[in-house]
């Protein structure tokens, strides 16, 4: 389902009723949040909400066990759900150009991860990520370019 470039301000409620949905693109809108009912999309494999104004990701997103690609580039996200490690099928995580200060330790459970992009998240504390990287044995690409980091060990 592609609902990109429509100037949408609120996450459309009907989307969560499309329980067989596999791909969701809400690129370049004016969204500030994602529905807490997103977990109803249990077959969702890809979600792309790049270039919005989303401030946070709901915890219920972590119930999408079939999710392979999660992309929220250029939003206003400050933190990730604690249980992000529950996304057992996740291979691609794109979170460039946000305001993420740190990643939860559960991120180390994303052992299928092949792509991790966190470019331009200023003042990100990297100690947890540093400890987790060795668990990402399938990682092919990682982008931490232009991070202004706080290194705490």
mmCIF file of C-alpha atoms in Angstrom:
data_model
loop_
_atom_site.group_PDB
_atom_site.id
_atom_site.type_symbol
_atom_site.label_atom_id
_atom_site.label_comp_id
_atom_site.label_asym_id
_atom_site.label_seq_id
_atom_site.Cartn_x
_atom_site.Cartn_y
_atom_site.Cartn_z
ATOM 1 C CA UNK A 1 0.000 0.000 0.000
ATOM 2 C CA UNK A 2 1.517 3.260 -1.099
ATOM 3 C CA UNK A 3 0.177 6.424 0.524
ATOM 4 C CA UNK A 4 3.196 8.596 -0.163
ATOM 5 C CA UNK A 5 3.206 12.313 -0.901
ATOM 6 C CA UNK A 6 -0.380 12.895 0.181
ATOM 7 C CA UNK A 7 0.150 15.456 2.941
ATOM 8 C CA UNK A 8 -1.421 13.106 5.479
ATOM 9 C CA UNK A 9 -1.281 14.480 9.036
ATOM 10 C CA UNK A 10 -2.685 11.506 10.938
ATOM 11 C CA UNK A 11 -2.069 7.808 10.533
ATOM 12 C CA UNK A 12 -5.135 6.522 8.621
ATOM 13 C CA UNK A 13 -7.118 4.210 10.912
ATOM 14 C CA UNK A 14 -8.256 1.938 8.089
ATOM 15 C CA UNK A 15 -4.690 0.729 7.514
ATOM 16 C CA UNK A 16 -4.730 -1.376 10.674
ATOM 17 C CA UNK A 17 -7.754 -3.253 9.334
ATOM 18 C CA UNK A 18 -5.782 -4.444 6.303
ATOM 19 C CA UNK A 19 -4.506 -7.440 8.219
ATOM 20 C CA UNK A 20 -2.998 -9.169 5.163
ATOM 21 C CA UNK A 21 -0.905 -6.136 4.199
ATOM 22 C CA UNK A 22 2.737 -6.930 3.353
ATOM 23 C CA UNK A 23 4.193 -3.509 2.482
ATOM 24 C CA UNK A 24 3.317 -0.047 3.721
ATOM 25 C CA UNK A 25 4.757 3.193 2.406
ATOM 26 C CA UNK A 26 3.829 6.520 3.944
ATOM 27 C CA UNK A 27 6.761 8.495 2.585
ATOM 28 C CA UNK A 28 6.788 12.278 2.546
ATOM 29 C CA UNK A 29 3.683 13.107 4.503
ATOM 30 C CA UNK A 30 3.242 15.110 7.690
ATOM 31 C CA UNK A 31 2.685 12.252 10.101
ATOM 32 C CA UNK A 32 3.646 12.810 13.724
ATOM 33 C CA UNK A 33 2.794 9.324 15.002
ATOM 34 C CA UNK A 34 2.094 5.724 14.058
ATOM 35 C CA UNK A 35 -1.031 3.953 15.269
ATOM 36 C CA UNK A 36 -0.653 1.820 18.402
ATOM 37 C CA UNK A 37 -2.779 -0.717 16.511
ATOM 38 C CA UNK A 38 -0.019 -1.304 13.960
ATOM 39 C CA UNK A 39 0.504 -4.730 15.533
ATOM 40 C CA UNK A 40 -2.656 -5.920 13.750
ATOM 41 C CA UNK A 41 -0.616 -5.973 10.526
ATOM 42 C CA UNK A 42 1.003 -9.256 11.523
ATOM 43 C CA UNK A 43 2.081 -10.115 7.954
ATOM 44 C CA UNK A 44 3.742 -6.750 7.338
ATOM 45 C CA UNK A 45 7.245 -7.202 5.941
ATOM 46 C CA UNK A 46 8.189 -3.617 5.062
ATOM 47 C CA UNK A 47 7.278 -0.258 6.476
ATOM 48 C CA UNK A 48 8.649 2.961 5.065
ATOM 49 C CA UNK A 49 7.739 6.202 6.788
ATOM 50 C CA UNK A 50 10.681 8.298 5.676
ATOM 51 C CA UNK A 51 10.426 12.084 5.575
ATOM 52 C CA UNK A 52 7.670 12.693 8.089
ATOM 53 C CA UNK A 53 7.575 14.288 11.541
ATOM 54 C CA UNK A 54 7.141 11.143 13.610
ATOM 55 C CA UNK A 55 8.258 11.667 17.196
ATOM 56 C CA UNK A 56 8.190 8.118 18.527
ATOM 57 C CA UNK A 57 7.536 4.527 17.543
ATOM 58 C CA UNK A 58 4.812 2.668 19.419
ATOM 59 C CA UNK A 59 5.790 -0.355 21.514
ATOM 60 C CA UNK A 60 3.237 -2.383 19.546
ATOM 61 C CA UNK A 61 5.491 -2.084 16.480
ATOM 62 C CA UNK A 62 7.747 -4.622 18.196
ATOM 63 C CA UNK A 63 5.031 -7.274 17.825
ATOM 64 C CA UNK A 64 5.501 -7.398 14.042
ATOM 65 C CA UNK A 65 7.548 -10.580 13.958
ATOM 66 C CA UNK A 66 7.511 -10.806 10.139
ATOM 67 C CA UNK A 67 8.912 -7.324 9.627
ATOM 68 C CA UNK A 68 12.046 -7.444 7.458
ATOM 69 C CA UNK A 69 12.595 -3.748 6.726
ATOM 70 C CA UNK A 70 11.898 -0.783 9.002
ATOM 71 C CA UNK A 71 12.615 2.661 7.603
ATOM 72 C CA UNK A 72 11.972 5.935 9.424
ATOM 73 C CA UNK A 73 14.617 8.193 7.892
ATOM 74 C CA UNK A 74 14.365 11.936 8.505
ATOM 75 C CA UNK A 75 11.772 12.115 11.261
ATOM 76 C CA UNK A 76 11.861 13.456 14.823
ATOM 77 C CA UNK A 77 12.376 10.154 16.647
ATOM 78 C CA UNK A 78 14.195 10.515 19.958
ATOM 79 C CA UNK A 79 14.164 6.938 21.203
ATOM 80 C CA UNK A 80 13.402 3.407 20.105
ATOM 81 C CA UNK A 81 10.936 1.035 21.738
ATOM 82 C CA UNK A 82 12.693 -0.999 24.414
ATOM 83 C CA UNK A 83 11.595 -4.300 22.873
ATOM 84 C CA UNK A 84 12.901 -3.567 19.382
ATOM 85 C CA UNK A 85 14.903 -6.787 19.718
ATOM 86 C CA UNK A 86 11.620 -8.705 19.397
ATOM 87 C CA UNK A 87 11.602 -7.990 15.671
ATOM 88 C CA UNK A 88 13.114 -11.407 15.013
ATOM 89 C CA UNK A 89 12.932 -11.212 11.196
ATOM 90 C CA UNK A 90 14.308 -7.676 10.881
ATOM 91 C CA UNK A 91 17.124 -7.380 8.354
ATOM 92 C CA UNK A 92 17.125 -3.676 7.512
ATOM 93 C CA UNK A 93 16.901 -0.841 10.008
ATOM 94 C CA UNK A 94 17.069 2.683 8.592
ATOM 95 C CA UNK A 95 16.902 5.471 11.169
ATOM 96 C CA UNK A 96 19.131 8.160 9.671
ATOM 97 C CA UNK A 97 18.478 11.837 10.379
ATOM 98 C CA UNK A 98 16.578 11.577 13.640
ATOM 99 C CA UNK A 99 17.335 12.599 17.223
ATOM 100 C CA UNK A 100 17.998 9.176 18.724
ATOM 101 C CA UNK A 101 20.200 9.479 21.811
ATOM 102 C CA UNK A 102 20.792 5.775 22.415
ATOM 103 C CA UNK A 103 19.608 2.330 21.443
ATOM 104 C CA UNK A 104 18.046 -0.123 23.901
ATOM 105 C CA UNK A 105 20.176 -3.166 24.820
ATOM 106 C CA UNK A 106 17.546 -5.466 23.286
ATOM 107 C CA UNK A 107 18.787 -4.358 19.858
ATOM 108 C CA UNK A 108 21.466 -7.029 20.290
ATOM 109 C CA UNK A 109 18.777 -9.672 19.605
ATOM 110 C CA UNK A 110 18.428 -8.524 15.983
ATOM 111 C CA UNK A 111 20.722 -11.279 14.754
ATOM 112 C CA UNK A 112 19.323 -11.265 11.182
ATOM 113 C CA UNK A 113 20.206 -7.609 10.724
ATOM 114 C CA UNK A 114 22.102 -6.976 7.470
ATOM 115 C CA UNK A 115 21.742 -3.178 7.200
ATOM 116 C CA UNK A 116 21.937 -0.687 10.056
ATOM 117 C CA UNK A 117 21.779 3.019 9.273
ATOM 118 C CA UNK A 118 21.961 5.622 12.033
ATOM 119 C CA UNK A 119 23.628 8.503 10.205
ATOM 120 C CA UNK A 120 23.107 12.017 11.561
ATOM 121 C CA UNK A 121 21.673 11.186 14.970
ATOM 122 C CA UNK A 122 23.470 13.861 16.945
ATOM 123 C CA UNK A 123 24.714 13.194 20.454
ATOM 124 C CA UNK A 124 24.067 9.495 20.247
ATOM 125 C CA UNK A 125 25.541 7.503 23.090
ATOM 126 C CA UNK A 126 27.271 4.534 21.478
ATOM 127 C CA UNK A 127 28.308 2.305 24.368
ATOM 128 C CA UNK A 128 25.316 -0.047 24.031
ATOM 129 C CA UNK A 129 25.648 -0.201 20.259
ATOM 130 C CA UNK A 130 29.359 -0.950 20.584
ATOM 131 C CA UNK A 131 28.575 -3.920 22.821
ATOM 132 C CA UNK A 132 25.885 -5.212 20.444
ATOM 133 C CA UNK A 133 27.704 -5.020 17.138
ATOM 134 C CA UNK A 134 29.427 -8.368 17.654
ATOM 135 C CA UNK A 135 25.970 -10.020 17.727
ATOM 136 C CA UNK A 136 25.176 -8.698 14.258
ATOM 137 C CA UNK A 137 26.950 -11.537 12.465
ATOM 138 C CA UNK A 138 24.955 -11.013 9.240
ATOM 139 C CA UNK A 139 25.647 -7.288 9.061
ATOM 140 C CA UNK A 140 26.707 -6.206 5.566
ATOM 141 C CA UNK A 141 26.301 -2.447 5.852
ATOM 142 C CA UNK A 142 26.446 -0.077 8.768
ATOM 143 C CA UNK A 143 26.310 3.674 8.455
ATOM 144 C CA UNK A 144 27.146 5.833 11.432
ATOM 145 C CA UNK A 145 28.439 8.748 9.367
ATOM 146 C CA UNK A 146 28.370 12.222 10.802
ATOM 147 C CA UNK A 147 27.354 11.146 14.270
ATOM 148 C CA UNK A 148 28.248 13.669 16.880
ATOM 149 C CA UNK A 149 28.567 11.159 19.627
ATOM 150 C CA UNK A 150 28.856 10.958 23.329
ATOM 151 C CA UNK A 151 31.137 8.050 24.146
ATOM 152 C CA UNK A 152 30.381 6.691 27.577
ATOM 153 C CA UNK A 153 31.967 3.478 28.736
#
